[in-house]
Tab-separated table of C-alpha atoms in Angstrom:
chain	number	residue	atom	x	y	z
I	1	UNK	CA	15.666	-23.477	11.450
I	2	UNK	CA	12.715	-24.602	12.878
I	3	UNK	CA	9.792	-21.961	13.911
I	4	UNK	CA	9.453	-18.695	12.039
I	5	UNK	CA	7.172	-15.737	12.848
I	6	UNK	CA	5.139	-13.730	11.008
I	7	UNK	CA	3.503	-10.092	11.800
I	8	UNK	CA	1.995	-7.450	9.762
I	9	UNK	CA	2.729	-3.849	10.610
I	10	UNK	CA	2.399	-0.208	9.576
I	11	UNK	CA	-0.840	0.407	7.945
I	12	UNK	CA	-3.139	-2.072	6.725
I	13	UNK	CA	-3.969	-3.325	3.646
I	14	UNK	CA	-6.013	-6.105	1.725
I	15	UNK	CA	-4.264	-9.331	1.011
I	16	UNK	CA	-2.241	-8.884	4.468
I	17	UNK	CA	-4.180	-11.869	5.387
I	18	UNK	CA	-3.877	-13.820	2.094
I	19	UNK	CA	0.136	-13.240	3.113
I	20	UNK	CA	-0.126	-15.041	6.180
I	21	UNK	CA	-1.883	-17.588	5.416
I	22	UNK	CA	0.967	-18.451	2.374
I	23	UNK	CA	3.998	-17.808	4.765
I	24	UNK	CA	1.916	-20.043	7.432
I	25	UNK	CA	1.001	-23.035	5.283
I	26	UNK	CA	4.048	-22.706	2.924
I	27	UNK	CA	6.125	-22.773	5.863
I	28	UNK	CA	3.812	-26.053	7.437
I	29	UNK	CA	4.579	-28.043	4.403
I	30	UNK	CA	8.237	-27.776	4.626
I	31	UNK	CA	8.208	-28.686	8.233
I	32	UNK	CA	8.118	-25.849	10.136
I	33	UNK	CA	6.551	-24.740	12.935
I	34	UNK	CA	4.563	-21.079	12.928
I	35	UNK	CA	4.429	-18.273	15.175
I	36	UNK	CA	2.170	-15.837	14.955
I	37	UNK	CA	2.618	-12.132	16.265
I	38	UNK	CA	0.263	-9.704	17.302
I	39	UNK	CA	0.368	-5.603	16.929
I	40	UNK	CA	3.521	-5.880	14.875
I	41	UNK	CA	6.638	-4.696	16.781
I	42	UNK	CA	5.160	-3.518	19.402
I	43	UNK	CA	3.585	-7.167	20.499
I	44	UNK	CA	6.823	-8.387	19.408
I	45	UNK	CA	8.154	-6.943	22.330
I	46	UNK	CA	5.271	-7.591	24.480
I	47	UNK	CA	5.595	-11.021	23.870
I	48	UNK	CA	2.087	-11.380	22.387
I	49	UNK	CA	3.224	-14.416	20.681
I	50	UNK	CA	1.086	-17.437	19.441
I	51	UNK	CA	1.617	-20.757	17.788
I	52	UNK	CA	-0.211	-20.611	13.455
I	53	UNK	CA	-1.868	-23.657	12.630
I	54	UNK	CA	-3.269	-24.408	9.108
I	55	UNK	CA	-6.447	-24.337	10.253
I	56	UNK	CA	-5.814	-20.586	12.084
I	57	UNK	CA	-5.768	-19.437	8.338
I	58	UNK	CA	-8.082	-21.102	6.894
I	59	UNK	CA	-11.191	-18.507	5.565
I	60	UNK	CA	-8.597	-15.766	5.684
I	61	UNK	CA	-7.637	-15.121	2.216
I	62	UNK	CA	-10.234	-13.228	1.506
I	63	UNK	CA	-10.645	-11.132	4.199
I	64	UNK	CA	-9.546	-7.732	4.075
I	65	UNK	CA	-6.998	-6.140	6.750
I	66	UNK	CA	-4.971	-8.107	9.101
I	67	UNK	CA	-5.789	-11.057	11.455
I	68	UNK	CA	-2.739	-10.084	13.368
I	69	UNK	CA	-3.553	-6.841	14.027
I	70	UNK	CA	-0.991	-3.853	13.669
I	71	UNK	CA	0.582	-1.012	15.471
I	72	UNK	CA	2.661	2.090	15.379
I	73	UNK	CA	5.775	1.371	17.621
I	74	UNK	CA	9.088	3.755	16.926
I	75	UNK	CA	10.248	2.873	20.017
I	76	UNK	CA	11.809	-0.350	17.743
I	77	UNK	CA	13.895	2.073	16.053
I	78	UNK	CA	15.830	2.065	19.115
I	79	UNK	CA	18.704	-0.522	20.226
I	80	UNK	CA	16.849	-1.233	23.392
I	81	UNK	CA	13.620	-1.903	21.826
I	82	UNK	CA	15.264	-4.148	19.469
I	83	UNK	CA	16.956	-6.414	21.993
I	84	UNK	CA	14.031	-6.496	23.717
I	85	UNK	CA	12.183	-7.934	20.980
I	86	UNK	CA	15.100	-10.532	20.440
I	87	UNK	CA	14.677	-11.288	24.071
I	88	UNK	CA	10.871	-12.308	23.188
I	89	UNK	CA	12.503	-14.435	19.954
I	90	UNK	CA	14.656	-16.775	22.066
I	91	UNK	CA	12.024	-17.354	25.234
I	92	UNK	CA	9.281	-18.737	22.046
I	93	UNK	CA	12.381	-20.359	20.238
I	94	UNK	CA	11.968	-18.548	16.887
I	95	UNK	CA	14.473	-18.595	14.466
I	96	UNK	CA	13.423	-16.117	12.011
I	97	UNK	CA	10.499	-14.026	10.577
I	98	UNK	CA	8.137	-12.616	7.926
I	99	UNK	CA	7.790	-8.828	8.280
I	100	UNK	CA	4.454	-7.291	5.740
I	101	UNK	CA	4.307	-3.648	6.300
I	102	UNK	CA	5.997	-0.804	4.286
I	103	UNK	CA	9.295	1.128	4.558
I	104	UNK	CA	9.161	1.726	8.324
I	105	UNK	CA	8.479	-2.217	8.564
I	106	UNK	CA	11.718	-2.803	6.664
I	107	UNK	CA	14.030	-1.101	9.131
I	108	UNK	CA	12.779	-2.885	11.794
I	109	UNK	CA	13.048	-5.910	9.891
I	110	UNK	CA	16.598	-5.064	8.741
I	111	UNK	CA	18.048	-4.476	12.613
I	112	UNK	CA	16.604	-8.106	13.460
I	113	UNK	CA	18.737	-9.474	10.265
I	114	UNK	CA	22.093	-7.293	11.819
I	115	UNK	CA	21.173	-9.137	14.928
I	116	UNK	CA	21.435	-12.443	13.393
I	117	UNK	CA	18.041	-13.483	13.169
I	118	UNK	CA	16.887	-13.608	9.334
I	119	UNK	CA	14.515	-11.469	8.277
I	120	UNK	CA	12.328	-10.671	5.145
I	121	UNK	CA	10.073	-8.470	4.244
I	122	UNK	CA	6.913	-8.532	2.350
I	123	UNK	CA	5.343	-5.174	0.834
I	124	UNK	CA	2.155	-4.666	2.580
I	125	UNK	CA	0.501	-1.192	2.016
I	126	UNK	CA	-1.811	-0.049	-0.196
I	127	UNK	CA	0.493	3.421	-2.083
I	128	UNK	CA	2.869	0.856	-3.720
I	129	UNK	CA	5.533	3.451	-2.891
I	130	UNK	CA	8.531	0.278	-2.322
I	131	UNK	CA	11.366	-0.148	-4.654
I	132	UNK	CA	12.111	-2.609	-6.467
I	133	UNK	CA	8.482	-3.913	-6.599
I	134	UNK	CA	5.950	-3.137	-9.916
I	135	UNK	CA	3.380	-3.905	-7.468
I	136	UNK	CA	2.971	-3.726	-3.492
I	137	UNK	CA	0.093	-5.981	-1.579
I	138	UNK	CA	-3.247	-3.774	-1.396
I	139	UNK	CA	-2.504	-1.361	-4.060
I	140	UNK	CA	-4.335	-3.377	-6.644
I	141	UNK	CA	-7.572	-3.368	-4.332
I	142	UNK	CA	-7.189	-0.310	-3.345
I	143	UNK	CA	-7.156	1.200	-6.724
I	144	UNK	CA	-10.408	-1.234	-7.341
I	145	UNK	CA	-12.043	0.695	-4.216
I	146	UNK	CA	-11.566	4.328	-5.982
I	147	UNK	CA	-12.384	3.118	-9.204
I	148	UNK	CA	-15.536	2.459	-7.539
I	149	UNK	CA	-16.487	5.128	-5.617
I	150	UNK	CA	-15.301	7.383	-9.203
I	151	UNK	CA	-17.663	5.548	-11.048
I	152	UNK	CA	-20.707	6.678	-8.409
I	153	UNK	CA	-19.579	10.050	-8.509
I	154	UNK	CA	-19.707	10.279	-12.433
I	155	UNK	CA	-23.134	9.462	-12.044
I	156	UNK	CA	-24.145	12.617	-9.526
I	157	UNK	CA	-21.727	14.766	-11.403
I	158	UNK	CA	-23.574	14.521	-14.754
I	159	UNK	CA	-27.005	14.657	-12.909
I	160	UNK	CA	-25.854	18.125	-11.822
I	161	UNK	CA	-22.882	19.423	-14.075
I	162	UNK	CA	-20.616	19.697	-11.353
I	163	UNK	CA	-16.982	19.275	-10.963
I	164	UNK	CA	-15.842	17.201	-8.107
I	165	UNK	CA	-12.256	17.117	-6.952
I	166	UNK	CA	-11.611	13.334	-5.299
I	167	UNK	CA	-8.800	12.881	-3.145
I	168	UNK	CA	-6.947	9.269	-3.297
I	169	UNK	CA	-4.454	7.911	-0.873
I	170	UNK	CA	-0.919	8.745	-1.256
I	171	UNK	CA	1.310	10.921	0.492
I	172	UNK	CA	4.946	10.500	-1.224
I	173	UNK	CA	3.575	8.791	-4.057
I	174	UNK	CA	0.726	9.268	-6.781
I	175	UNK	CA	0.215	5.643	-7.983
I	176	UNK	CA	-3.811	5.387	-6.589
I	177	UNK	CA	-4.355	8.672	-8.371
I	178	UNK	CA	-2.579	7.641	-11.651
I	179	UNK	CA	-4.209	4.227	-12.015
I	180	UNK	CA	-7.991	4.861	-10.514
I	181	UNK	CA	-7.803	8.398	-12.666
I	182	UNK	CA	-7.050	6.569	-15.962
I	183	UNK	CA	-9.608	3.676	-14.965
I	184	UNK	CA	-12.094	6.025	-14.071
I	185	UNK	CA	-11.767	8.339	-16.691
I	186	UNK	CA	-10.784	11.613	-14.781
I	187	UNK	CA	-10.495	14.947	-16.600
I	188	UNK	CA	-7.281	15.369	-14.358
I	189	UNK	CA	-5.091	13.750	-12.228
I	190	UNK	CA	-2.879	15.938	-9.713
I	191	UNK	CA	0.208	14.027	-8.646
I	192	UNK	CA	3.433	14.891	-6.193
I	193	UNK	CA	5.374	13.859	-8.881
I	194	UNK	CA	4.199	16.227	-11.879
I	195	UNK	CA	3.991	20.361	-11.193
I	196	UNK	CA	0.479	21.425	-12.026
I	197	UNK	CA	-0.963	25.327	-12.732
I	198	UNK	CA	-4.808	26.003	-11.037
I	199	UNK	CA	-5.476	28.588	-13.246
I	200	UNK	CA	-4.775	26.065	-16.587
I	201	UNK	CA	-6.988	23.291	-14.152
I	202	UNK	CA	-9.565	26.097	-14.515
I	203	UNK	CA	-9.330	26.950	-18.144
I	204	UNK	CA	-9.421	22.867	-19.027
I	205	UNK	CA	-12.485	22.448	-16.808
I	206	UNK	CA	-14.205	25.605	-18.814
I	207	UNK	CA	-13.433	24.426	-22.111
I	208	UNK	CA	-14.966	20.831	-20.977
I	209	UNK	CA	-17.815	22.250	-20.188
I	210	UNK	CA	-17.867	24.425	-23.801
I	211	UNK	CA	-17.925	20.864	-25.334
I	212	UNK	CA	-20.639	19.387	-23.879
I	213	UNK	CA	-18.831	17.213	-20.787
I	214	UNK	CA	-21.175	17.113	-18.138
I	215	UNK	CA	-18.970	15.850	-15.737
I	216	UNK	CA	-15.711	16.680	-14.199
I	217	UNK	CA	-14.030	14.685	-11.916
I	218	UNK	CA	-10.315	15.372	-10.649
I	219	UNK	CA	-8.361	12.703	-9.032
I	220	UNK	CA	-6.118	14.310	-6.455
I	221	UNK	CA	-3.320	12.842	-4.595
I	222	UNK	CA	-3.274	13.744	-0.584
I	223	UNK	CA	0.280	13.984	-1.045
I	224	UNK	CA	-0.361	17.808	-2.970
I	225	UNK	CA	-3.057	18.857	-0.975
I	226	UNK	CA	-5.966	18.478	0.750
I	227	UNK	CA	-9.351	18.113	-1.708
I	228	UNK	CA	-11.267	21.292	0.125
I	229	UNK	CA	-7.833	23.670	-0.456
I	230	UNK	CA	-7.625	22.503	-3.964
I	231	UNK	CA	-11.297	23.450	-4.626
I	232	UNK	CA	-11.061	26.697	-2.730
I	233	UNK	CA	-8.134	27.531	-5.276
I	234	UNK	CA	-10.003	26.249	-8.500
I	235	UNK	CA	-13.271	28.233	-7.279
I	236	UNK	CA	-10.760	31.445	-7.738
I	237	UNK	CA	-11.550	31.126	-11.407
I	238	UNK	CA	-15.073	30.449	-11.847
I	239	UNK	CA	-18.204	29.008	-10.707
I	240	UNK	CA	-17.743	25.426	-11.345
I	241	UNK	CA	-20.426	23.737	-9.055
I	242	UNK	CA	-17.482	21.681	-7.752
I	243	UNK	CA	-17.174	19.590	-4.483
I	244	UNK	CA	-14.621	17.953	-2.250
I	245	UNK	CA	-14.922	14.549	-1.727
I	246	UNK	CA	-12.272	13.276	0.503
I	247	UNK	CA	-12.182	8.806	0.309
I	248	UNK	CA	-9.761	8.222	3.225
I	249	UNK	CA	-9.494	5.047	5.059
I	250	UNK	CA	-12.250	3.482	3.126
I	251	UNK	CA	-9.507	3.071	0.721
I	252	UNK	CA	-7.476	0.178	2.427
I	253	UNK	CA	-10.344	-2.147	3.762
I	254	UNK	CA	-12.519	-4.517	2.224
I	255	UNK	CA	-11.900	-7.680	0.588
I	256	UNK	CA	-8.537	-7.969	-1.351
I	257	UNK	CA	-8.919	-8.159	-5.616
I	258	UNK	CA	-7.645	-11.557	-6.926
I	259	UNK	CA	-4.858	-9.882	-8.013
I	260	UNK	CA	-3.773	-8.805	-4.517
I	261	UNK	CA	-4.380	-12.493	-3.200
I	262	UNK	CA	-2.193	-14.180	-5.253
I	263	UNK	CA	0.496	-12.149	-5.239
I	264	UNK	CA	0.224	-12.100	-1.842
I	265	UNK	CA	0.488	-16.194	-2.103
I	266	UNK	CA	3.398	-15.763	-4.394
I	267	UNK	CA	5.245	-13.800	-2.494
I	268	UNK	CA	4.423	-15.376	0.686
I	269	UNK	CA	5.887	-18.883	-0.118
I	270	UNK	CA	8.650	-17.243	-1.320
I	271	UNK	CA	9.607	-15.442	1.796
I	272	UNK	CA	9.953	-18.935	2.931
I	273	UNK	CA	11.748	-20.601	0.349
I	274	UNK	CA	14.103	-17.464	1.145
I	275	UNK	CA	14.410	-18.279	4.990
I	276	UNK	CA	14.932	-21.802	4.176
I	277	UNK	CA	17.771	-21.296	2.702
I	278	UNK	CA	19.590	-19.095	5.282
I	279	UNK	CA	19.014	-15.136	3.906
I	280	UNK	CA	17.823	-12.498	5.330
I	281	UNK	CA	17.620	-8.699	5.375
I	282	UNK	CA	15.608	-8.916	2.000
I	283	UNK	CA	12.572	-7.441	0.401
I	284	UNK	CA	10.635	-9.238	-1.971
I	285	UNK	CA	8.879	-7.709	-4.797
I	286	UNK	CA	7.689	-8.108	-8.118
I	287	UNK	CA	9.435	-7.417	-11.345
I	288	UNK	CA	8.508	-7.884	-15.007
I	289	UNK	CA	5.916	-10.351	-13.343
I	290	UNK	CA	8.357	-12.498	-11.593
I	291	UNK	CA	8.921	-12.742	-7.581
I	292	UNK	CA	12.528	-11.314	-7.383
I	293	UNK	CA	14.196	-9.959	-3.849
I	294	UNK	CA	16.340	-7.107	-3.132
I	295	UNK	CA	18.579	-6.039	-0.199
I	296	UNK	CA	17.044	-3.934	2.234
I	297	UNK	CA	19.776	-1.634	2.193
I	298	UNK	CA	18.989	-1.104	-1.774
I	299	UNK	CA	15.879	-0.202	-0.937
I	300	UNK	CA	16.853	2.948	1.466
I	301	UNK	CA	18.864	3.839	-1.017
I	302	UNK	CA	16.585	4.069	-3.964
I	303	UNK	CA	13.465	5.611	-4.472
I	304	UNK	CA	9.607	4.670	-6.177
I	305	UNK	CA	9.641	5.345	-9.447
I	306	UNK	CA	5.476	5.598	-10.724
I	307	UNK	CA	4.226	4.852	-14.371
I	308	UNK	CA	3.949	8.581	-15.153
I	309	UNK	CA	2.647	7.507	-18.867
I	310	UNK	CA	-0.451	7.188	-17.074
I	311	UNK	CA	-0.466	10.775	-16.196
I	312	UNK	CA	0.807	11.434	-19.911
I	313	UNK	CA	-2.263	9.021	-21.260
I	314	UNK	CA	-4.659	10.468	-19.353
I	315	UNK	CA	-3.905	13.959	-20.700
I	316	UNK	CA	-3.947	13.135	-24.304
I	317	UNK	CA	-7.315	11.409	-23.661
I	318	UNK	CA	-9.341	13.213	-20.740
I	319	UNK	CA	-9.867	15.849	-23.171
């Protein structure tokens, strides 16, 4: 082996850059030769292919989103697209690659590996909803980012006694809303994972407000529902001043948490070390605080499983 290439793709999220840069310079000091890809699969195919240098990463690790750019392409789901961006491989003379991206990334990532060129992928998106990984790249800064905007809400919600409902990322999985709603010290937090009644939502929110909290915030996950339905439902049971406020996209920018860089690093260099000595069709992770990898395959297979004794902590303490 001697080029690899790296691209980032899916949605974006902090320390995407800090992964590059590792894979680039990791792969530099053991010889190697880097190619970098742009707009994910889809410039894979397109052949929007350029050499890395050292120096092409250096001030990146602390930038948020990616340098590489990314792109929605299911047309790689496809044999054709696939071969085509093989084709692409062999005219730059890459051997193997870095995939960062989420579960869509990985399939791509695993048809490359059944077409003999090694592949591994690094968890890049900011819902930590992988297997086999305590922790994905982003989450940890975008849980930092909620936190944030929580703790500015708290301030306009006790100037007014109202309730606001905030909605986190998270579609399949409630990790943002667990973690910023227990670091942010939410009256609530509404999950996909855990049933919830309105009309107790209501009651709890009443009897806050009997002992003297003059704020309410509830964390929502966009996975259950959108924040203005969710208020229109609580508003069924009483005036509660409350408001929607909806973070979105704000959620996966901005410069990645120290946290998120070096375990970005870590796992970086190790998606190396991994190529180096022939695998592919992995997924690296965290586990117990240690850089592990998994099969791909394993990874279709299983499914996220969140720290629901946040959810649990936050009820026996919200109140």
């Amino acid at each position: 082996m001697k080029r690899i290439g790296i691209l980032t793709s899916g949605g974006d999220a902090p320390g995407m850059n800090a992964a590059i840069r590792a894979v680039t310079r990791r792969a530099i000091d053991k010889g190697l030769e880097v190619f970098g890809i742009n707009y994910g699969y889809a410039g894979l195919v397109a052949g929007d292919i350029f050499p890395l240098t050292s120096a092409d990463v250096s001030d990146r690790i602390q930038r948020g989103g990616t340098f590489l750019y990314s792109a929605r392409y299911p047309e790689f789901a496809n044999v054709e697209g696939q071969l085509k961006g093989i084709e692409q491989l062999k005219k730059f003379g890459i051997d193997a690659l870095v995939v960062i991206g989420g579960d869509g990334s990985y399939h791509g990532a695993l048809r490359l590996t059944e077409h003999g060129y090694n592949t591994i992928g690094l968890p890049g998106t900011i819902d930590n909803d992988i297997p086999f990984t305590d922790f994905t790249i982003g989450f940890d800064t975008a849980v930092s980012t909620a936190v944030d905007a929580i703790d500015k809400l708290h301030d306009t919600a006790s100037s007014h006694e109202r309730t606001f409902i905030v909605e986190v990322m998270g579609r399949g999985a409630g990790d943002v809303a667990l973690w910023a709603g227990v670091a942010g010290g939410a009256q609530k937090i509404i999950v996909p994972e855990r049933d919830f009644d309105i009309a107790e939502i209501a009651e709890e929110v009443k009897k806050g407000r009997q002992n003297g909290n003059k704020n309410m915030i509830i964390v929502l996950a966009e996975g259950v529902m959108h924040a203005d339905e969710f208020k229109k439902e609580l508003d069924k049971y009483g005036d509660f001043d409350s408001r929607a406020t909806v973070l979105g996209h704000v959620q996966r920018g901005g410069s990645p948490t120290a946290r998120d860089r070096v375990l970005a690093s870590k796992m970086g260099a190790h998606a190396v070390d991994l190529l180096l000595d022939g695998k592919g069709g992995l997924a690296v992770g965290i586990e117990d605080n240690k850089i592990t990898s998994h099969d791909i395959l394993d990874l279709f297979d299983s499914k996220h499983k969140p720290d629901l004794s946040l959810f649990d902590l936050n009820e026996s303490i919200s109140r």
